Short mmCIF file of C-alpha atoms in Angstrom, two decimals:
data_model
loop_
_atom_site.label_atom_id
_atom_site.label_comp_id
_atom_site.label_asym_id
_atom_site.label_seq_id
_atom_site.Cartn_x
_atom_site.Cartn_y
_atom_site.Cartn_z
CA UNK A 1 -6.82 -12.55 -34.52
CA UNK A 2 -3.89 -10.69 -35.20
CA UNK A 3 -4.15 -8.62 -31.95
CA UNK A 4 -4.75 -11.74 -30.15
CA UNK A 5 -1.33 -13.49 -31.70
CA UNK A 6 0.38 -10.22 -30.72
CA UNK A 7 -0.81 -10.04 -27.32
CA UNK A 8 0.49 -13.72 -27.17
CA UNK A 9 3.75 -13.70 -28.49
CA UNK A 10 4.84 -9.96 -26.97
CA UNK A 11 5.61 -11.94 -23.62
CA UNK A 12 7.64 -14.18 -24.86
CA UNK A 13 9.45 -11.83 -27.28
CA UNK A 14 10.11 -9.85 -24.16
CA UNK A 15 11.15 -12.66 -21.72
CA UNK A 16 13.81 -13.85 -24.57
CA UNK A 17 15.27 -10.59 -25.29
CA UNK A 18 15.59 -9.87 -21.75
CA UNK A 19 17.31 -13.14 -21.08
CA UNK A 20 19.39 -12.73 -23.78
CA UNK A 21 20.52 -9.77 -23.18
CA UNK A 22 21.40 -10.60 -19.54
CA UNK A 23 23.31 -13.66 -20.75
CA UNK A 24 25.27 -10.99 -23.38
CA UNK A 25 26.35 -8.96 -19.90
CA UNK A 26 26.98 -12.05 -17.96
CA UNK A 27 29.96 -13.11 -20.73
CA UNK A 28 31.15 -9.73 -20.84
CA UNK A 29 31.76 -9.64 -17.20
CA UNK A 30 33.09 -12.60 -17.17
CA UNK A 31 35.28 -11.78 -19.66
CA UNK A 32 36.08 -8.57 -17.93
CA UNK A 33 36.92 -10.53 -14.66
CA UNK A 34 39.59 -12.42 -16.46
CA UNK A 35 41.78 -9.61 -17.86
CA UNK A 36 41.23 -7.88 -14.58
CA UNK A 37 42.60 -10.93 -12.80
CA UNK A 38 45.27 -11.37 -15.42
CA UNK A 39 46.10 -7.36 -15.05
CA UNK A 40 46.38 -8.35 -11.33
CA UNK A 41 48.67 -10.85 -11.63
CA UNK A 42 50.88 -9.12 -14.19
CA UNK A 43 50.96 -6.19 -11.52
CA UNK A 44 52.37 -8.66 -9.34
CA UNK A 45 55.17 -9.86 -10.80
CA UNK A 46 56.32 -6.27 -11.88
CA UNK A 47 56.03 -5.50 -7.76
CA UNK A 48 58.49 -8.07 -7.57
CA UNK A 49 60.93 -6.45 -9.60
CA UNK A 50 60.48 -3.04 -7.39
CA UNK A 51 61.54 -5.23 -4.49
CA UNK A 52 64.57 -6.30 -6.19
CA UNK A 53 65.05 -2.77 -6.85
CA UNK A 54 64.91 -1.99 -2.98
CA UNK A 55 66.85 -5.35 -2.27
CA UNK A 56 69.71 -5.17 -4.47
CA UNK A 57 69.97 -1.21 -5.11
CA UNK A 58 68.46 1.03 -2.46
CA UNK A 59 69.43 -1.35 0.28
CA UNK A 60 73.14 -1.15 -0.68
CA UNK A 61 75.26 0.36 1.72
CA UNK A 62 77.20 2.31 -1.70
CA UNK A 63 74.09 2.98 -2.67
CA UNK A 64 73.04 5.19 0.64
CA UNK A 65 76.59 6.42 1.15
CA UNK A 66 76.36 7.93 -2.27
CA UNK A 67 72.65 8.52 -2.99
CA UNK A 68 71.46 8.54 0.85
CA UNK A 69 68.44 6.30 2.36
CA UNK A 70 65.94 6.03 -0.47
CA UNK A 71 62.81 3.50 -0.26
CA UNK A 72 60.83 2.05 -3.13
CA UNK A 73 57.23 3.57 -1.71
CA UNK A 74 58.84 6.58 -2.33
CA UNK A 75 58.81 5.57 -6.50
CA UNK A 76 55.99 3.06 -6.23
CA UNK A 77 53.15 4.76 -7.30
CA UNK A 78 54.88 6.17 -10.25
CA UNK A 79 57.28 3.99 -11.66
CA UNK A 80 54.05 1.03 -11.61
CA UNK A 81 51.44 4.24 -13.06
CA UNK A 82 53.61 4.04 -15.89
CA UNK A 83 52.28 0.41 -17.01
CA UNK A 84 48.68 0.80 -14.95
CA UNK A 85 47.29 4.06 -17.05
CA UNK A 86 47.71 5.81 -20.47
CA UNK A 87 48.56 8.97 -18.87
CA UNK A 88 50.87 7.44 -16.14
CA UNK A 89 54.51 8.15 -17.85
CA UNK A 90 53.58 12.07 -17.44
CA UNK A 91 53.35 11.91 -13.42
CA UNK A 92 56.81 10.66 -13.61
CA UNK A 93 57.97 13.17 -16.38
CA UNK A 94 56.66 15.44 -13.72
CA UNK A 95 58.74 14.19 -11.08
CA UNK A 96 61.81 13.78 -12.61
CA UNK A 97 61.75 16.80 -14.77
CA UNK A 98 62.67 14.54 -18.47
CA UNK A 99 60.33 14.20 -21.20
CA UNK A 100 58.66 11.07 -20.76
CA UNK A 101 56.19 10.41 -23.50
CA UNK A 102 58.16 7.67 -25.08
CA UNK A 103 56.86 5.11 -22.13
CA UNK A 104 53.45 5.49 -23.05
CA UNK A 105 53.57 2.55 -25.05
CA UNK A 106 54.30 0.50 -22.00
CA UNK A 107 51.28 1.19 -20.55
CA UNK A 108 47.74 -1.07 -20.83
CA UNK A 109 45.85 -1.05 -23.54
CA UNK A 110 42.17 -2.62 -24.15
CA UNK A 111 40.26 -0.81 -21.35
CA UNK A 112 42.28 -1.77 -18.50
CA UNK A 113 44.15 0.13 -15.95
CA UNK A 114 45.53 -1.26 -12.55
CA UNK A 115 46.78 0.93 -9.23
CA UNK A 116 49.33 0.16 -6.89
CA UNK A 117 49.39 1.44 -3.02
CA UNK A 118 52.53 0.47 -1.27
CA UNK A 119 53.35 0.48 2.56
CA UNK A 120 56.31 -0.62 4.51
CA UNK A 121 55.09 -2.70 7.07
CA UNK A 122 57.83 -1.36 9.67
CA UNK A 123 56.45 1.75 10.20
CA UNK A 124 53.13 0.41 11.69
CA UNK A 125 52.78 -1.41 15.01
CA UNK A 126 53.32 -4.83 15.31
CA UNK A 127 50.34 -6.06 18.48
CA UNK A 128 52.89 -9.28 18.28
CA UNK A 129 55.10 -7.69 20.29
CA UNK A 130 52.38 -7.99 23.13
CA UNK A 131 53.59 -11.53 23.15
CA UNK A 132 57.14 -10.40 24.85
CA UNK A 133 56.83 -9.05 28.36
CA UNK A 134 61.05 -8.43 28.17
CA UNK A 135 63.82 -8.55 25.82
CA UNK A 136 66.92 -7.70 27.59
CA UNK A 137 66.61 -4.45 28.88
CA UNK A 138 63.57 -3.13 26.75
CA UNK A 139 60.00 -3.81 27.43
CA UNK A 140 58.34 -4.23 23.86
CA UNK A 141 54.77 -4.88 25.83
CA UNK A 142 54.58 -1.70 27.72
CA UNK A 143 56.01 0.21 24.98
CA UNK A 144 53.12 -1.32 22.36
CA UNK A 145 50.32 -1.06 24.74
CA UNK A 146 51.42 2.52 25.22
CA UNK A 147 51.26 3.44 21.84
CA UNK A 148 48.14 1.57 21.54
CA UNK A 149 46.70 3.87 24.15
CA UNK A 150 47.98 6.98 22.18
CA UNK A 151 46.56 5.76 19.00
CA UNK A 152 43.04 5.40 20.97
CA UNK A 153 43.51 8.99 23.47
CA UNK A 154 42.35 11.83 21.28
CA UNK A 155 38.92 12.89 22.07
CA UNK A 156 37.01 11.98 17.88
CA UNK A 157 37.25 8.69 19.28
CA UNK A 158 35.52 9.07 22.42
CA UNK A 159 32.03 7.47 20.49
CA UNK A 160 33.43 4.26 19.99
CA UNK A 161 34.12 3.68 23.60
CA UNK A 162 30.83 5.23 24.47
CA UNK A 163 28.24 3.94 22.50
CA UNK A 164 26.62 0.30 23.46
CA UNK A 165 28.14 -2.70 21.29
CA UNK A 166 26.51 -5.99 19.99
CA UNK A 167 26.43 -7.36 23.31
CA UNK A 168 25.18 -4.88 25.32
CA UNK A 169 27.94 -3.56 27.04
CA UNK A 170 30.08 -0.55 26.68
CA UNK A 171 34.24 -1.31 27.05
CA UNK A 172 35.91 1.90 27.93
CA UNK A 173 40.08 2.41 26.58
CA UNK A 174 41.68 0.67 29.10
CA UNK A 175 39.03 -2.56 28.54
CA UNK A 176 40.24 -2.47 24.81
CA UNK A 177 43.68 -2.80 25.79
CA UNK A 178 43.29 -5.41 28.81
CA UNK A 179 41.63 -7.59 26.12
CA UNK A 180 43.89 -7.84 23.26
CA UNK A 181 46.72 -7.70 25.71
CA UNK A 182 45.48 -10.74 27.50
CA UNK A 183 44.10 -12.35 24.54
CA UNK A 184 48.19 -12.21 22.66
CA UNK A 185 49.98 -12.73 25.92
CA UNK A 186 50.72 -16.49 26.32
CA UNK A 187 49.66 -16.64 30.37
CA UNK A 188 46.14 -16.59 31.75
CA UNK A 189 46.88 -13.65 34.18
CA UNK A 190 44.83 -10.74 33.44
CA UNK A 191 46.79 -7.03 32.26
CA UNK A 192 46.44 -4.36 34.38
CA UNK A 193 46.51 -1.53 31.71
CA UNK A 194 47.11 1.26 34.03
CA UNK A 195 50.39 -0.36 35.87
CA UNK A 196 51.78 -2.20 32.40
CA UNK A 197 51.69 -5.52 34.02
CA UNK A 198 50.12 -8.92 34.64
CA UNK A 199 47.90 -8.96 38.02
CA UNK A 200 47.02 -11.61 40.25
CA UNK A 201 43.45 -12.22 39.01
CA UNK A 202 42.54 -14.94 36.35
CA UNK A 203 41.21 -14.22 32.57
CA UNK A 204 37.57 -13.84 32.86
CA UNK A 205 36.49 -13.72 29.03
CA UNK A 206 33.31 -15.37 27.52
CA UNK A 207 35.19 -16.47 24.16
CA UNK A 208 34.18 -20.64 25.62
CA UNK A 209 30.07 -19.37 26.07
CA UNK A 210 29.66 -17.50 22.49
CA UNK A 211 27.20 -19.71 19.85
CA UNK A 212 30.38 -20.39 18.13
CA UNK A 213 32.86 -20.68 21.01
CA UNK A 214 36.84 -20.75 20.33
CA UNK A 215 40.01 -19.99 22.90
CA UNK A 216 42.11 -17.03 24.22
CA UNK A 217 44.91 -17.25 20.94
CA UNK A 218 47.80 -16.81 23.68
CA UNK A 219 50.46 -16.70 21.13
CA UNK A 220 51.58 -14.63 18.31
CA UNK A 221 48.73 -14.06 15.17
CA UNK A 222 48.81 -14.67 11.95
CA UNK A 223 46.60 -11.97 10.39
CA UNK A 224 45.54 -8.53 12.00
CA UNK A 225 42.49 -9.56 11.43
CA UNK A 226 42.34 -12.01 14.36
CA UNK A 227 42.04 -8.43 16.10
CA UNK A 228 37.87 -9.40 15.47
CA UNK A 229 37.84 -12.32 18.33
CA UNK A 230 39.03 -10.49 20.69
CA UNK A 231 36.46 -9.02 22.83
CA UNK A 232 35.14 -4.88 22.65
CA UNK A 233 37.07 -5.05 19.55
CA UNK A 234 34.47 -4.66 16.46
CA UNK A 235 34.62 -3.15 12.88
CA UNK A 236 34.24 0.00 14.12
CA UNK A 237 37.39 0.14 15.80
CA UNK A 238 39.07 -1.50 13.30
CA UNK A 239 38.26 0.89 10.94
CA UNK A 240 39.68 3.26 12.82
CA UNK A 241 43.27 1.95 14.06
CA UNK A 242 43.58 -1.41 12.03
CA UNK A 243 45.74 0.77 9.32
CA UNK A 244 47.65 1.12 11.77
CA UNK A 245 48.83 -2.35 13.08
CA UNK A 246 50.38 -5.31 11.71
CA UNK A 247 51.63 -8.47 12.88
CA UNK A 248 54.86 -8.85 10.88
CA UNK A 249 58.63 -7.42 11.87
CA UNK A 250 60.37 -6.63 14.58
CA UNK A 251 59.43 -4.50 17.91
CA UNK A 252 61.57 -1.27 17.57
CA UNK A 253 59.82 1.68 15.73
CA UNK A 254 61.73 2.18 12.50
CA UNK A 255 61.29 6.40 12.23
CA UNK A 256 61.66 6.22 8.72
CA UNK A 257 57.69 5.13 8.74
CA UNK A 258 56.49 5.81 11.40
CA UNK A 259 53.23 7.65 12.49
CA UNK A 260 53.08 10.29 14.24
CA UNK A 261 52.12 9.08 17.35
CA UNK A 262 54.71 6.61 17.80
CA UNK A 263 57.36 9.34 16.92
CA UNK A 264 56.16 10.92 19.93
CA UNK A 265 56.30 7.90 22.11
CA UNK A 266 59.77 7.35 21.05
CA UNK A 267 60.61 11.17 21.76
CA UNK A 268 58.73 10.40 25.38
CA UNK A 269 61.66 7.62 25.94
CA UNK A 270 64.53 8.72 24.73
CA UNK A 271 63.85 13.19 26.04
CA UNK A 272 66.52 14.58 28.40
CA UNK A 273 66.21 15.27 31.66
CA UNK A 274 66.03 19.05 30.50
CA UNK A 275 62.93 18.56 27.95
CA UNK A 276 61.01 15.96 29.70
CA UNK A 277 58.76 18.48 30.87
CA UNK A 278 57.95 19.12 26.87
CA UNK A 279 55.90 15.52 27.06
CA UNK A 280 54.53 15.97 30.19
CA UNK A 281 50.99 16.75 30.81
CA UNK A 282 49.18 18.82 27.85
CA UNK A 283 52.86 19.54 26.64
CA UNK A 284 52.48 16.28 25.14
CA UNK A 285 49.54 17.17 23.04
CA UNK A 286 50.91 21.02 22.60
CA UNK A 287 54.76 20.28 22.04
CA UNK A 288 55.27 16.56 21.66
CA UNK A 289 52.93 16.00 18.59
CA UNK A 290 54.35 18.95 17.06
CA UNK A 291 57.29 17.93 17.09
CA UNK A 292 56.48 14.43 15.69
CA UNK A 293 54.12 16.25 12.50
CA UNK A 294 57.03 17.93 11.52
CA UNK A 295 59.49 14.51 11.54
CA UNK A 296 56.67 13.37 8.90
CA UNK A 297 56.78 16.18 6.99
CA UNK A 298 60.78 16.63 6.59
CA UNK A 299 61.27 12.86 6.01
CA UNK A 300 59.20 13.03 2.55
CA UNK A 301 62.63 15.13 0.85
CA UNK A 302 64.97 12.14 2.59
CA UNK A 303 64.82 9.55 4.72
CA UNK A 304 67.05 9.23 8.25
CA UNK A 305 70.32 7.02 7.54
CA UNK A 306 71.33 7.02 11.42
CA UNK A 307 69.39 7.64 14.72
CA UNK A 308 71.99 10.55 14.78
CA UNK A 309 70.08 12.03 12.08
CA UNK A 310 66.97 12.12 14.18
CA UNK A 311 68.61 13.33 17.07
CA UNK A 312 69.91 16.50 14.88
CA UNK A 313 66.46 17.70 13.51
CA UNK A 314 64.25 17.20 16.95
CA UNK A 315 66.79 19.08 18.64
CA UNK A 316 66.94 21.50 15.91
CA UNK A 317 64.29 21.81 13.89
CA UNK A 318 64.45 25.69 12.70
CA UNK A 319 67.41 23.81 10.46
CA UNK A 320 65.75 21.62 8.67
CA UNK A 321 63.16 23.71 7.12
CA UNK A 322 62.41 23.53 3.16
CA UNK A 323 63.56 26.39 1.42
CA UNK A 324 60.96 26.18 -1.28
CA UNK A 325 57.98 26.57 1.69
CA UNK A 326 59.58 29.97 2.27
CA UNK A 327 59.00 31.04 -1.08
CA UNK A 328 56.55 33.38 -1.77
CA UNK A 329 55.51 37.57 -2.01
CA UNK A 330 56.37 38.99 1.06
CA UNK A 331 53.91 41.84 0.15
CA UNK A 332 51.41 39.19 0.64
CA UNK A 333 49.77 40.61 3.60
CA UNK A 334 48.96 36.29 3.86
CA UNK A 335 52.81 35.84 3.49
CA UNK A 336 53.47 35.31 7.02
CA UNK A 337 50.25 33.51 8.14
CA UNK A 338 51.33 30.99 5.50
CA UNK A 339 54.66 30.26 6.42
CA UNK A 340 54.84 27.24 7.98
CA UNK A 341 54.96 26.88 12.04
CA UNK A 342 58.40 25.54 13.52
CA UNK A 343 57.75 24.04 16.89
CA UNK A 344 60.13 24.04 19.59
CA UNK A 345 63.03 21.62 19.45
CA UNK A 346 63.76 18.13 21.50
CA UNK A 347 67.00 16.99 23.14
CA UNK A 348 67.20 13.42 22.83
CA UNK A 349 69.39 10.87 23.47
CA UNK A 350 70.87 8.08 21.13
CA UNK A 351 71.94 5.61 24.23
CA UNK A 352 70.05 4.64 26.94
CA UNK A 353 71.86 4.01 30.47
CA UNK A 354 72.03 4.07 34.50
CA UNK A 355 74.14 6.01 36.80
CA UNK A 356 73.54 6.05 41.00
CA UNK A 357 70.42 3.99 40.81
CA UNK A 358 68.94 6.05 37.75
CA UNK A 359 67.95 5.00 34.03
CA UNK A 360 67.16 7.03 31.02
CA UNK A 361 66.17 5.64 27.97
CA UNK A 362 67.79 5.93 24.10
CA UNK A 363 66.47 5.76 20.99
CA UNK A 364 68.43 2.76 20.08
CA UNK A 365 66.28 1.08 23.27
CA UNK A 366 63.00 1.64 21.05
CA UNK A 367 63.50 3.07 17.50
CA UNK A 368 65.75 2.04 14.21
CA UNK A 369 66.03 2.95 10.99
CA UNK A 370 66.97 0.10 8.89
CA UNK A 371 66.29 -0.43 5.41
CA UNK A 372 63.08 -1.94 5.27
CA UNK A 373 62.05 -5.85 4.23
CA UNK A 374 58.71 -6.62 4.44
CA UNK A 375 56.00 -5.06 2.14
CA UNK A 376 52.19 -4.36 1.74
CA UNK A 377 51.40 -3.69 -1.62
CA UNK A 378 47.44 -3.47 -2.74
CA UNK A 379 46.88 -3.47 -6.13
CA UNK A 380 42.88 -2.06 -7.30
CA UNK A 381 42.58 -3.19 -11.00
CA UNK A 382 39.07 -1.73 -13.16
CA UNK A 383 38.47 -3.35 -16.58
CA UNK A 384 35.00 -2.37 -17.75
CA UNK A 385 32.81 -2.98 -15.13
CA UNK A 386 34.57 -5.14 -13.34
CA UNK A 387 36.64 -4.13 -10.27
CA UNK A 388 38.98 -6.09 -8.24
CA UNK A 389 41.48 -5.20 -5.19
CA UNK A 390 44.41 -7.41 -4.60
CA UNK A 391 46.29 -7.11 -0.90
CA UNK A 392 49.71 -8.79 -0.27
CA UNK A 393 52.48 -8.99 2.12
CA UNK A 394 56.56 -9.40 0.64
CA UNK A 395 59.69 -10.20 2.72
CA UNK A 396 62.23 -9.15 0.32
CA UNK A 397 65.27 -11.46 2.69
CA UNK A 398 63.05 -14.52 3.43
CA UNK A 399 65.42 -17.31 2.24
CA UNK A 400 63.28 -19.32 -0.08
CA UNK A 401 63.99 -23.21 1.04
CA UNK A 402 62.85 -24.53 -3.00
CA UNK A 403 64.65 -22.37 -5.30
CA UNK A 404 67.53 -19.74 -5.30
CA UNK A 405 67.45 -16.43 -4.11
CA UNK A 406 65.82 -14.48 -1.58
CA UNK A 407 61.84 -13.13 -1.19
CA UNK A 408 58.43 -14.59 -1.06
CA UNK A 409 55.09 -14.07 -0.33
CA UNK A 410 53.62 -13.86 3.48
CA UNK A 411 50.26 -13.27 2.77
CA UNK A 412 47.85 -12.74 -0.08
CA UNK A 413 43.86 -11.56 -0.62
CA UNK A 414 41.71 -10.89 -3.61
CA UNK A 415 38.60 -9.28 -3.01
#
């Protein structure tokens, strides 16, 4: 009897503990998904006051005539560790060279810990520019689409254009760039991607016969990820180049944050007669990009305050060289292989112009450096188990229509 009253009650001794100990889990997570969102939030609001910072300090002309062009990404991830992990007042202690410690007590406490990632939106492409065929004498839809076609050109990305998609078909480079063209541009003429201009032959895109059908957007987008309607474009490639695009700020490159390969497209405009043979060709792969690597490595010790600044270290580059990469043991019998590989300078020009029926471009046509306004900041927050990631967009001069002041949020995404 007593085996049998066992053998009946183990079940539901087993089925209760297990239920109650999932329900124990369930209100810790839940718990845990508050404080993360409340960590998230709170990370927020101190992001804000980094973008004052920039606003009201760094953007100061006294400020860069004394100082010289600073940006807040350049502080972000430290000055925000310093409240988002114990240890996070060391990394800056680091930086700075000053004992530190004392901020520790500003940091979380409880379990939780938060991460902030911050990009300036100016140094990414902005596909809205597609939009505008002209705008006086620049062309910011050739100039996109061939920076788009840059971004796409080296060969590790030959299996996205070769392999077969959803539908069946393969779309080769110059597809992908016909089709978000056409679907940004606000006319129904289709892009010819190879002469930078709208042909005489209609739109022909099946967006009206999908299960779900919808229309060509043929205006400016909202969110970069509209990029997903447009046809050959899937997750795949935006994996690969959506980091790389935005739809917010103006149409100029600003070579403060740039990548690489729209340095180079810039340096492609604005060469010399003398050195356009230097992006010519394979010089543009064995010269060009080169050059453009090293602008991204010499603007992490300061930033460009004029296009004149530019103009000085393409042209010379030998010049601008860190002293503390040529330290080292020059009985090293590695000393020399490791000392770091100057490519060949750039003569560019600042102004663009005509003379006797010819034009040359500037870098004043295509490129700025301008203190930057508008922000992505993501923000990854862990507490226990729990993890969240937080992505939004700040114009630090939108003019606020409600209250005083200047800033607000363009876009925002918890995930």
């Amino acid at each position: 009897m007593v085996l049998i009253a066992l053998a009946i009650l183990f079940p539901f001794t087993a089925s209760f503990n297990y239920k109650a100990r999932v329900d124990w889990q369930a209100a810790v997570n839940h718990g845990d998904e508050v404080r993360a969102r409340a960590v998230q939030r709170g990370a927020m609001q101190l992001s804000v006051l980094m973008f004052e910072l920039q606003r009201m300090v760094f953007n100061q002309k006294q400020f860069r005539d004394m100082m010289g062009a600073m940006d807040i990404t350049m502080l972000a991830p430290y000055l925000m560790s310093i409240f988002g992990t114990e240890d996070g007042a060391e990394g800056l202690g680091a930086l700075v060279g000053v004992d530190t410690t004392a901020l520790n007590e500003l940091a979380l406490d409880g379990g939780g810990s938060f991460e902030v990632r911050l990009e300036a939106e100016s140094g990414k492409l902005n596909v809205n520019c597609l939009a505008i065929e002209k705008d006086g004498e620049n062309t910011p839809r050739a100039r996109v689409t061939e920076t788009l076609e840059a971004l796409m050109l080296p060969k590790l990305y030959d299996p996205l254009f070769d392999e077969e998609k959803s539908d069946g078909e393969r779309y080769n480079r110059q597809h992908v760039l016909q089709a978000i063209v056409d679907y940004i541009d606000d006319d129904t003429k289709r892009f010819d991607a190879y002469r930078l201009r709208q042909s005489s032959q209609d739109e022909r895109y099946g967006y009206t016969e999908l299960h779900d059908p919808y229309q060509s957007r043929d205006s400016r987008l909202d969110s970069i990820l509209e990029l997903h309607l447009v046809e050959a474009v899937d997750d795949d490639w935006m994996a690969a180049f959506g980091s790389e695009l935005t739809v917010y700020g103006g149409c100029k490159v600003n070579l403060n944050f740039a990548s690489p390969e729209q340095i180079a497209q810039v340096l492609r405009h604005a060469v010399s007669g003398a050195d356009r043979w230097k992006t010519e060709g394979d010089n543009f792969l064995l010269m060009t990009m080169p050059l453009s690597n090293f602008v991204i490595e010499s603007r992490e010790f300061n930033l460009f305050q004029k296009l004149e600044d530019f103009k000085d270290l393409v042209a010379k580059p030998d010049q601008f060289v860190n002293p503390l990469t040529l330290l080292g043991d020059e009985s090293d019998n590695d000393y020399a292989a490791n000392l770091p590989k100057v490519p060949d300078g750039m003569e560019v020009r600042v102004n663009g112009g005509s003379r006797n029926g010819q034009t040359w471009g500037g870098l004043k046509d295509v490129a700025t450096v301008e203190p930057e306004r508008i922000y992505r900041i993501e923000v990854i927050t862990t507490v226990g188990s729990v993890r969240k990631r937080l992505t939004a967009v700040y114009d630090i001069q939108y003019a606020r229509s409600q209250s005083a002041g200047k800033g607000a949020w363009l876009y925002y995404r918890e995930d």
